[in-house]
Short mmCIF file of C-alpha atoms in Angstrom, two decimals:
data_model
loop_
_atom_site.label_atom_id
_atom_site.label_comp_id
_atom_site.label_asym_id
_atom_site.label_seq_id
_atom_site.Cartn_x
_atom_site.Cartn_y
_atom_site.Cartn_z
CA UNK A 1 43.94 -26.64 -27.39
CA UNK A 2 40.55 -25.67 -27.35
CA UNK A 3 38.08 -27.33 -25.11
CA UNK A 4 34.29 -27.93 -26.09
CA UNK A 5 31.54 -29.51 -24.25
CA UNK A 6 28.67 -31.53 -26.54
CA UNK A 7 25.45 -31.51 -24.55
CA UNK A 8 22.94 -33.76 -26.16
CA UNK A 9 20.41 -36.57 -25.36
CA UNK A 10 21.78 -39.22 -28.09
CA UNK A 11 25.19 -40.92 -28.29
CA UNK A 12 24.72 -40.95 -32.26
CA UNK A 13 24.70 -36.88 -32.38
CA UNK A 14 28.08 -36.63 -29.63
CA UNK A 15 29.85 -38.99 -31.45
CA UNK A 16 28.99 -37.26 -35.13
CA UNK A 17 30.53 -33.95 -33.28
CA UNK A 18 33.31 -35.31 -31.80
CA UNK A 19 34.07 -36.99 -35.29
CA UNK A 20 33.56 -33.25 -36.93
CA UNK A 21 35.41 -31.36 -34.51
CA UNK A 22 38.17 -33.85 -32.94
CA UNK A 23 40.38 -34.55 -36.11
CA UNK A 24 40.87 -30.63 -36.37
CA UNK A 25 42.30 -29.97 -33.44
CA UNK A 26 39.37 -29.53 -30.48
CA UNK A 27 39.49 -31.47 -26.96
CA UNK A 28 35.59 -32.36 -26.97
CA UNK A 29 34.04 -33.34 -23.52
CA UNK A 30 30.17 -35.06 -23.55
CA UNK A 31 27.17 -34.60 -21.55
CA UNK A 32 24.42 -36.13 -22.09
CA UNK A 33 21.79 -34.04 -20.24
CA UNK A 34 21.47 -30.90 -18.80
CA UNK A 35 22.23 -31.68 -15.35
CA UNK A 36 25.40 -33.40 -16.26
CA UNK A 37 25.90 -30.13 -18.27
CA UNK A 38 25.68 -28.19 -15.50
CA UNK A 39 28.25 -30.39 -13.05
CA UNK A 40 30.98 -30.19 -15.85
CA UNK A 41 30.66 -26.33 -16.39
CA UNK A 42 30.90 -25.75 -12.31
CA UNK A 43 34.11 -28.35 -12.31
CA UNK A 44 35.44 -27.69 -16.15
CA UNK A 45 36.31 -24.90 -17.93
CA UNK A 46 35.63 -24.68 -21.50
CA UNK A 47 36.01 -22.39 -24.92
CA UNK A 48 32.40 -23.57 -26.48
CA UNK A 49 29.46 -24.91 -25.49
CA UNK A 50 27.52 -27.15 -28.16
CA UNK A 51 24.14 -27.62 -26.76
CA UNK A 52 21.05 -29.54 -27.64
CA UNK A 53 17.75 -27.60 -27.41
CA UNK A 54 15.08 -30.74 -27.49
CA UNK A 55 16.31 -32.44 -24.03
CA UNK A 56 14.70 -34.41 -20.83
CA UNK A 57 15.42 -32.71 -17.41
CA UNK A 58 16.25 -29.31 -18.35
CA UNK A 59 16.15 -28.50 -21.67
CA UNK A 60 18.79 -26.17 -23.65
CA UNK A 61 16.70 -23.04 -23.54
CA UNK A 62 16.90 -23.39 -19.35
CA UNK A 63 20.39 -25.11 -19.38
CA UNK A 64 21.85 -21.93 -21.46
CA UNK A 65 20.36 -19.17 -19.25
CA UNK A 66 21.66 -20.94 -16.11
CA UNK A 67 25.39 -21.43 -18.21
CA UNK A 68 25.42 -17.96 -19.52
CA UNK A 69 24.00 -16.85 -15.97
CA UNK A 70 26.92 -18.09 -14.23
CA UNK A 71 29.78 -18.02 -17.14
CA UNK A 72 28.27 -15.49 -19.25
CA UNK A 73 32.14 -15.69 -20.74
CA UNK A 74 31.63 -19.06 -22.72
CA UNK A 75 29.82 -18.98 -26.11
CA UNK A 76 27.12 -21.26 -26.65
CA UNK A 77 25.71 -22.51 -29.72
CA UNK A 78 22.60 -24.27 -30.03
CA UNK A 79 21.94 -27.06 -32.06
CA UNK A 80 18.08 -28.00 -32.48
CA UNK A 81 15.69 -28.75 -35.01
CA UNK A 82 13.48 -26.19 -34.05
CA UNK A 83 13.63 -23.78 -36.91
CA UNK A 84 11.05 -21.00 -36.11
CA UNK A 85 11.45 -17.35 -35.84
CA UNK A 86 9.95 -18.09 -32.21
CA UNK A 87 12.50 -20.47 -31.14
CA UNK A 88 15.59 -18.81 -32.84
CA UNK A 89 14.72 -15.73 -30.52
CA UNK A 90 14.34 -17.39 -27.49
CA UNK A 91 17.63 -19.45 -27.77
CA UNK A 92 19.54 -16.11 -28.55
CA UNK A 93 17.19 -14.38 -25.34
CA UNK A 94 18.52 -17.07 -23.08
CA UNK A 95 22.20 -16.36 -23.89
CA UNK A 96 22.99 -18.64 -26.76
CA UNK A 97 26.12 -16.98 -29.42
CA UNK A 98 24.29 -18.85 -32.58
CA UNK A 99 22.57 -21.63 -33.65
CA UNK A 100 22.27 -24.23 -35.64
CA UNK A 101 19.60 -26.45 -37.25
CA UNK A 102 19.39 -30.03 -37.60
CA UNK A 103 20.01 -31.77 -40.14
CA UNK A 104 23.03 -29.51 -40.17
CA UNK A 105 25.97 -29.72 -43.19
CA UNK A 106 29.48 -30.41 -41.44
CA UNK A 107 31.17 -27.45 -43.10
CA UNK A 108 28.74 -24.85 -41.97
CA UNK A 109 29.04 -26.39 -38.38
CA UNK A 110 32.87 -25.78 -38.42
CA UNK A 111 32.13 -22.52 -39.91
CA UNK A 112 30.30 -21.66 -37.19
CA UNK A 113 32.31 -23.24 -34.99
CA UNK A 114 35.56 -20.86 -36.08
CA UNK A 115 33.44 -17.53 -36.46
CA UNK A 116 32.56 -17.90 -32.71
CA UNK A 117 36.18 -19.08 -31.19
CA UNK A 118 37.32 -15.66 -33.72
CA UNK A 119 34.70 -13.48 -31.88
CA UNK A 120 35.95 -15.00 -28.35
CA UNK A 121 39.48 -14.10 -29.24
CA UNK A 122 38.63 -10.62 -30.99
CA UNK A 123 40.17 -11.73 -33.86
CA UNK A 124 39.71 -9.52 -37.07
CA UNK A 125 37.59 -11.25 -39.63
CA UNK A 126 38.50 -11.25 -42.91
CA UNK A 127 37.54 -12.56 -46.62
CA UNK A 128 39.57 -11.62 -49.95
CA UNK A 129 40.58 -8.23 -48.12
CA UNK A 130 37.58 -7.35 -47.03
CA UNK A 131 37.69 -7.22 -43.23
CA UNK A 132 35.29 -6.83 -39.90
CA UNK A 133 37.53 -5.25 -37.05
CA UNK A 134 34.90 -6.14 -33.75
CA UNK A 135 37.14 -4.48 -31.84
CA UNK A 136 36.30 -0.85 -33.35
CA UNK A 137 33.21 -2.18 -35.04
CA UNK A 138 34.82 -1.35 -38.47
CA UNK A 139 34.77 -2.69 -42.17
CA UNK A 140 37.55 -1.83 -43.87
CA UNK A 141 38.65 -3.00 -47.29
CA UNK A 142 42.47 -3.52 -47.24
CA UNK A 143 43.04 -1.77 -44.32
CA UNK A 144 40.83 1.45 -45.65
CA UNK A 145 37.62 1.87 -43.79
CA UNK A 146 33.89 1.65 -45.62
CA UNK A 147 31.60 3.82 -44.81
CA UNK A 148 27.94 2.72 -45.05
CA UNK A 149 24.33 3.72 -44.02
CA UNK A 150 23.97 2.06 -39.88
CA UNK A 151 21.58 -0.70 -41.49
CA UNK A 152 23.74 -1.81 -44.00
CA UNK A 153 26.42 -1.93 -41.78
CA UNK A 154 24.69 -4.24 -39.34
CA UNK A 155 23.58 -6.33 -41.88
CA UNK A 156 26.68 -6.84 -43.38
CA UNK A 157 28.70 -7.14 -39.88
CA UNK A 158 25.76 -10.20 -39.34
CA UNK A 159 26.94 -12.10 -42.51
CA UNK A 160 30.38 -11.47 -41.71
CA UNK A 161 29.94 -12.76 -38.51
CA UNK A 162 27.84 -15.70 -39.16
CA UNK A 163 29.73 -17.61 -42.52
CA UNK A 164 27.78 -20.46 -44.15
CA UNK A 165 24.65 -19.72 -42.39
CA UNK A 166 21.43 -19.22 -44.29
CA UNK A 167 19.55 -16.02 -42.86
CA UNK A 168 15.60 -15.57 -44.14
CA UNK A 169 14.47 -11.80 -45.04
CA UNK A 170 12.48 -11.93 -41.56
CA UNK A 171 15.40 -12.75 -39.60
CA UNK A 172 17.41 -10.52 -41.13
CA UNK A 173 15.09 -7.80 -40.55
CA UNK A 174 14.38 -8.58 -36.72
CA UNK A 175 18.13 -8.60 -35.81
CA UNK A 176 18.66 -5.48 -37.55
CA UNK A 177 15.40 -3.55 -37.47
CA UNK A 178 13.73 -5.18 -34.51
CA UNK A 179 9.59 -5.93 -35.57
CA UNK A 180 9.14 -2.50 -33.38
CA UNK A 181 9.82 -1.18 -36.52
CA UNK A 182 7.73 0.81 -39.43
CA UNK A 183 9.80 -0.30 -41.94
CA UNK A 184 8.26 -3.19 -44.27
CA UNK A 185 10.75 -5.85 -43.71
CA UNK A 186 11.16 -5.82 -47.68
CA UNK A 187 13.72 -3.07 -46.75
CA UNK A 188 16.19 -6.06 -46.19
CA UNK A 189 16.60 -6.19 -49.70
CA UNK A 190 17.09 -2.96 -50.96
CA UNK A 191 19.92 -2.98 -48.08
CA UNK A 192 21.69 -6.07 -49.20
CA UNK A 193 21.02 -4.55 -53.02
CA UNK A 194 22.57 -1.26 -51.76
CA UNK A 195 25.79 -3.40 -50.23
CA UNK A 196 26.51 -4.98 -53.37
CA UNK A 197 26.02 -2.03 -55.43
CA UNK A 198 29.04 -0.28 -52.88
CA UNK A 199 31.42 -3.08 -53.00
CA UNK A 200 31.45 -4.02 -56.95
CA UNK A 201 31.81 -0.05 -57.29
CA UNK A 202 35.01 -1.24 -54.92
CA UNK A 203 36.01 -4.24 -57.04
CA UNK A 204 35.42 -6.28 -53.97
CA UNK A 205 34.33 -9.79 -55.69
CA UNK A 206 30.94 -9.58 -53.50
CA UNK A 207 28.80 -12.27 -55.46
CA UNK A 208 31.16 -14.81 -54.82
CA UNK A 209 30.49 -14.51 -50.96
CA UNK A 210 26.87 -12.84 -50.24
CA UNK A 211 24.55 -15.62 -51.87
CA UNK A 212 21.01 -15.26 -52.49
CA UNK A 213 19.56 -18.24 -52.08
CA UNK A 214 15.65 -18.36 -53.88
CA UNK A 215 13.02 -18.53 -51.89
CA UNK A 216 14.93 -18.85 -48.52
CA UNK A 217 17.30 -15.98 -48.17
CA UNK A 218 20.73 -15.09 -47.86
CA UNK A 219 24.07 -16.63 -46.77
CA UNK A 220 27.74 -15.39 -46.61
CA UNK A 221 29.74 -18.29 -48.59
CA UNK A 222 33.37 -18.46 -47.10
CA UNK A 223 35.30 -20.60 -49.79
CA UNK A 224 36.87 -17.56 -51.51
CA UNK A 225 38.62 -16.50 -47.90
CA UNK A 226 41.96 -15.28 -48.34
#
Protein backbone atom coordinates (compact mmCIF):
# COMPACT_ATOMS: atom_id res chain seq x y z
CA UNK A 1 0.00 0.00 0.00
CA UNK A 2 1.10 3.28 -0.70
CA UNK A 3 2.17 5.59 2.03
CA UNK A 4 1.57 9.50 1.95
CA UNK A 5 2.41 12.13 4.36
CA UNK A 6 -0.21 15.39 4.57
CA UNK A 7 1.80 18.35 5.84
CA UNK A 8 -0.48 21.19 6.64
CA UNK A 9 -1.22 23.81 9.38
CA UNK A 10 -5.17 22.98 9.75
CA UNK A 11 -6.84 19.75 10.92
CA UNK A 12 -9.88 20.69 8.51
CA UNK A 13 -7.48 20.42 5.23
CA UNK A 14 -5.65 16.72 6.69
CA UNK A 15 -8.76 15.36 7.40
CA UNK A 16 -10.44 16.52 3.78
CA UNK A 17 -7.19 14.52 2.29
CA UNK A 18 -7.26 11.70 4.24
CA UNK A 19 -11.12 11.48 3.40
CA UNK A 20 -10.02 11.90 -0.55
CA UNK A 21 -7.25 9.64 -0.57
CA UNK A 22 -7.93 6.91 2.32
CA UNK A 23 -11.14 5.15 0.89
CA UNK A 24 -9.00 4.40 -2.36
CA UNK A 25 -6.51 2.59 -1.09
CA UNK A 26 -3.54 5.11 0.43
CA UNK A 27 -2.01 4.72 4.13
CA UNK A 28 -2.01 8.65 4.87
CA UNK A 29 0.28 9.86 7.79
CA UNK A 30 -0.26 13.83 9.18
CA UNK A 31 2.00 16.53 10.09
CA UNK A 32 1.02 19.42 11.00
CA UNK A 33 4.11 21.65 10.54
CA UNK A 34 7.20 21.56 8.96
CA UNK A 35 9.30 20.46 11.69
CA UNK A 36 7.10 17.56 12.44
CA UNK A 37 7.47 17.05 8.62
CA UNK A 38 10.85 16.80 8.80
CA UNK A 39 11.04 14.13 12.01
CA UNK A 40 8.60 11.74 10.09
CA UNK A 41 10.60 11.84 6.72
CA UNK A 42 14.09 11.07 8.78
CA UNK A 43 12.05 8.09 10.79
CA UNK A 44 9.28 7.17 7.88
CA UNK A 45 9.49 6.31 4.58
CA UNK A 46 6.94 7.39 2.20
CA UNK A 47 5.63 7.25 -1.71
CA UNK A 48 4.19 11.08 -1.70
CA UNK A 49 4.56 13.98 0.00
CA UNK A 50 1.37 16.39 0.14
CA UNK A 51 2.65 19.60 1.42
CA UNK A 52 1.22 22.91 2.43
CA UNK A 53 3.05 26.01 1.09
CA UNK A 54 1.43 28.90 3.54
CA UNK A 55 2.91 27.40 7.01
CA UNK A 56 4.41 28.77 10.55
CA UNK A 57 8.02 27.52 11.31
CA UNK A 58 9.25 26.55 8.06
CA UNK A 59 7.19 26.99 5.36
CA UNK A 60 6.70 24.43 2.27
CA UNK A 61 9.00 26.25 -0.09
CA UNK A 62 12.02 25.58 2.77
CA UNK A 63 10.45 22.26 4.06
CA UNK A 64 10.58 20.82 0.25
CA UNK A 65 14.19 21.82 -0.54
CA UNK A 66 15.37 20.30 2.78
CA UNK A 67 12.92 16.89 1.82
CA UNK A 68 14.02 16.76 -1.72
CA UNK A 69 17.66 17.66 -0.38
CA UNK A 70 17.85 14.66 1.63
CA UNK A 71 15.23 12.16 -0.26
CA UNK A 72 15.35 13.72 -3.54
CA UNK A 73 13.53 10.08 -4.35
CA UNK A 74 10.00 11.07 -2.92
CA UNK A 75 7.66 13.26 -5.05
CA UNK A 76 6.22 16.16 -3.55
CA UNK A 77 3.26 18.02 -4.44
CA UNK A 78 2.38 21.27 -3.21
CA UNK A 79 -0.82 22.37 -2.26
CA UNK A 80 -1.19 26.30 -1.73
CA UNK A 81 -3.29 29.02 -2.67
CA UNK A 82 -0.66 30.91 -4.06
CA UNK A 83 -1.43 30.91 -7.72
CA UNK A 84 1.25 33.17 -9.38
CA UNK A 85 3.64 32.47 -12.09
CA UNK A 86 6.23 33.58 -9.25
CA UNK A 87 5.24 31.11 -6.75
CA UNK A 88 4.51 28.13 -9.14
CA UNK A 89 8.32 28.48 -10.13
CA UNK A 90 9.71 28.62 -6.94
CA UNK A 91 7.78 25.56 -5.54
CA UNK A 92 8.95 23.51 -8.67
CA UNK A 93 12.84 25.32 -8.02
CA UNK A 94 12.76 23.94 -4.53
CA UNK A 95 12.05 20.34 -5.64
CA UNK A 96 8.31 20.07 -5.63
CA UNK A 97 6.82 17.15 -8.62
CA UNK A 98 3.48 19.48 -9.07
CA UNK A 99 1.18 21.52 -7.52
CA UNK A 100 -1.92 22.25 -6.70
CA UNK A 101 -4.16 25.25 -5.91
CA UNK A 102 -6.59 25.77 -3.31
CA UNK A 103 -9.73 25.59 -3.52
CA UNK A 104 -8.79 22.42 -5.35
CA UNK A 105 -11.68 19.88 -7.10
CA UNK A 106 -11.22 16.25 -5.51
CA UNK A 107 -10.94 14.55 -8.90
CA UNK A 108 -8.12 16.63 -10.21
CA UNK A 109 -6.32 16.03 -6.79
CA UNK A 110 -6.51 12.19 -7.34
CA UNK A 111 -5.57 12.85 -10.81
CA UNK A 112 -2.67 14.28 -9.79
CA UNK A 113 -2.21 12.15 -7.22
CA UNK A 114 -2.05 8.88 -9.79
CA UNK A 115 -0.01 10.77 -12.63
CA UNK A 116 2.81 11.23 -10.01
CA UNK A 117 2.76 7.57 -8.19
CA UNK A 118 2.73 6.47 -12.46
CA UNK A 119 5.86 8.69 -13.00
CA UNK A 120 7.50 7.15 -9.64
CA UNK A 121 6.86 3.69 -10.94
CA UNK A 122 7.75 4.47 -14.75
CA UNK A 123 4.63 3.37 -15.67
CA UNK A 124 3.55 4.04 -19.39
CA UNK A 125 0.79 6.57 -19.57
CA UNK A 126 -1.88 6.05 -21.62
CA UNK A 127 -5.44 7.54 -22.87
CA UNK A 128 -7.73 5.84 -25.68
CA UNK A 129 -4.37 4.37 -27.24
CA UNK A 130 -2.57 7.15 -27.21
CA UNK A 131 0.45 6.59 -24.96
CA UNK A 132 3.61 8.54 -23.19
CA UNK A 133 6.49 5.86 -22.70
CA UNK A 134 8.87 8.15 -19.93
CA UNK A 135 11.06 5.58 -20.08
CA UNK A 136 12.23 6.32 -23.86
CA UNK A 137 10.54 9.68 -23.82
CA UNK A 138 8.15 8.42 -26.62
CA UNK A 139 4.46 9.01 -27.84
CA UNK A 140 3.28 6.39 -29.60
CA UNK A 141 -0.25 5.79 -30.81
CA UNK A 142 -1.06 2.04 -30.42
CA UNK A 143 2.20 1.00 -30.00
CA UNK A 144 3.45 3.11 -33.33
CA UNK A 145 5.60 6.03 -32.47
CA UNK A 146 4.56 9.96 -33.37
CA UNK A 147 6.84 11.97 -34.55
CA UNK A 148 6.49 15.70 -33.78
CA UNK A 149 8.40 19.08 -33.89
CA UNK A 150 10.65 19.07 -30.02
CA UNK A 151 8.04 21.84 -28.82
CA UNK A 152 5.12 20.08 -29.52
CA UNK A 153 6.40 17.17 -28.09
CA UNK A 154 7.12 18.77 -24.74
CA UNK A 155 4.01 20.33 -24.65
CA UNK A 156 2.10 17.47 -25.22
CA UNK A 157 4.36 15.09 -22.85
CA UNK A 158 3.31 18.16 -20.07
CA UNK A 159 -0.48 17.51 -20.54
CA UNK A 160 0.05 13.97 -20.59
CA UNK A 161 1.81 14.13 -17.60
CA UNK A 162 -0.21 16.50 -15.65
CA UNK A 163 -4.25 15.17 -16.25
CA UNK A 164 -6.99 17.51 -14.99
CA UNK A 165 -4.74 20.35 -14.44
CA UNK A 166 -5.47 23.72 -15.97
CA UNK A 167 -2.13 25.17 -17.58
CA UNK A 168 -2.29 29.19 -18.67
CA UNK A 169 -0.53 30.14 -22.18
CA UNK A 170 2.37 31.71 -19.90
CA UNK A 171 2.99 28.64 -18.09
CA UNK A 172 2.89 26.67 -20.81
CA UNK A 173 5.33 28.69 -22.56
CA UNK A 174 7.93 29.00 -19.57
CA UNK A 175 8.10 25.18 -19.05
CA UNK A 176 8.59 24.63 -22.58
CA UNK A 177 10.29 27.70 -24.01
CA UNK A 178 11.82 29.13 -20.88
CA UNK A 179 11.11 33.41 -20.88
CA UNK A 180 14.98 33.34 -22.22
CA UNK A 181 13.25 32.93 -25.21
CA UNK A 182 12.50 35.19 -28.54
CA UNK A 183 9.57 33.53 -29.25
CA UNK A 184 6.21 35.55 -28.39
CA UNK A 185 4.67 33.21 -25.98
CA UNK A 186 1.55 33.27 -28.47
CA UNK A 187 3.60 30.42 -30.09
CA UNK A 188 1.85 28.13 -27.43
CA UNK A 189 -1.02 28.15 -29.49
CA UNK A 190 -0.08 27.57 -32.82
CA UNK A 191 1.75 24.43 -31.06
CA UNK A 192 -1.26 23.04 -29.35
CA UNK A 193 -3.21 24.04 -32.89
CA UNK A 194 -0.43 22.11 -34.72
CA UNK A 195 -0.99 18.90 -32.14
CA UNK A 196 -4.51 18.68 -32.85
CA UNK A 197 -4.23 19.18 -36.43
CA UNK A 198 -1.60 15.76 -36.27
CA UNK A 199 -3.74 13.63 -34.18
CA UNK A 200 -7.38 14.13 -35.87
CA UNK A 201 -5.27 13.52 -39.21
CA UNK A 202 -4.61 10.16 -36.85
CA UNK A 203 -8.23 9.65 -35.82
CA UNK A 204 -7.01 10.02 -32.31
CA UNK A 205 -10.35 11.57 -30.60
CA UNK A 206 -8.04 14.65 -29.37
CA UNK A 207 -10.92 17.20 -28.43
CA UNK A 208 -12.30 14.99 -26.07
CA UNK A 209 -9.03 15.17 -23.91
CA UNK A 210 -6.93 18.55 -24.74
CA UNK A 211 -9.59 21.24 -23.52
CA UNK A 212 -9.36 24.80 -24.15
CA UNK A 213 -10.66 26.41 -21.52
CA UNK A 214 -11.59 30.50 -22.49
CA UNK A 215 -9.78 32.89 -21.09
CA UNK A 216 -7.62 30.63 -18.79
CA UNK A 217 -5.92 28.02 -20.86
CA UNK A 218 -5.61 24.52 -21.41
CA UNK A 219 -6.18 21.20 -19.57
CA UNK A 220 -5.80 17.45 -20.50
CA UNK A 221 -9.40 15.92 -19.46
CA UNK A 222 -8.84 12.16 -18.46
CA UNK A 223 -12.52 10.73 -18.46
CA UNK A 224 -12.21 9.15 -21.93
CA UNK A 225 -9.00 6.92 -20.56
CA UNK A 226 -9.06 3.57 -21.84
Amino acid sequence: MDKILIVDDEIRMRQLLRLYLEPIGYECSMANDGIEALEKVKKETFDLILLDVMMPMYDGFEVCKKITDSHPEVPIIMITALNDAESIVKGLDAGATDYVTKPFNGDVLLARVRSVMRRKAKEPVIYHGLTFDESNNLILLDGKSIDFTPKAHALLRLFLQHPGRLFNRLELYEFVWSYTSESDPRTVDSHIKMIREKLRELDYPIDRHLKTIWGRGYRWSENETK
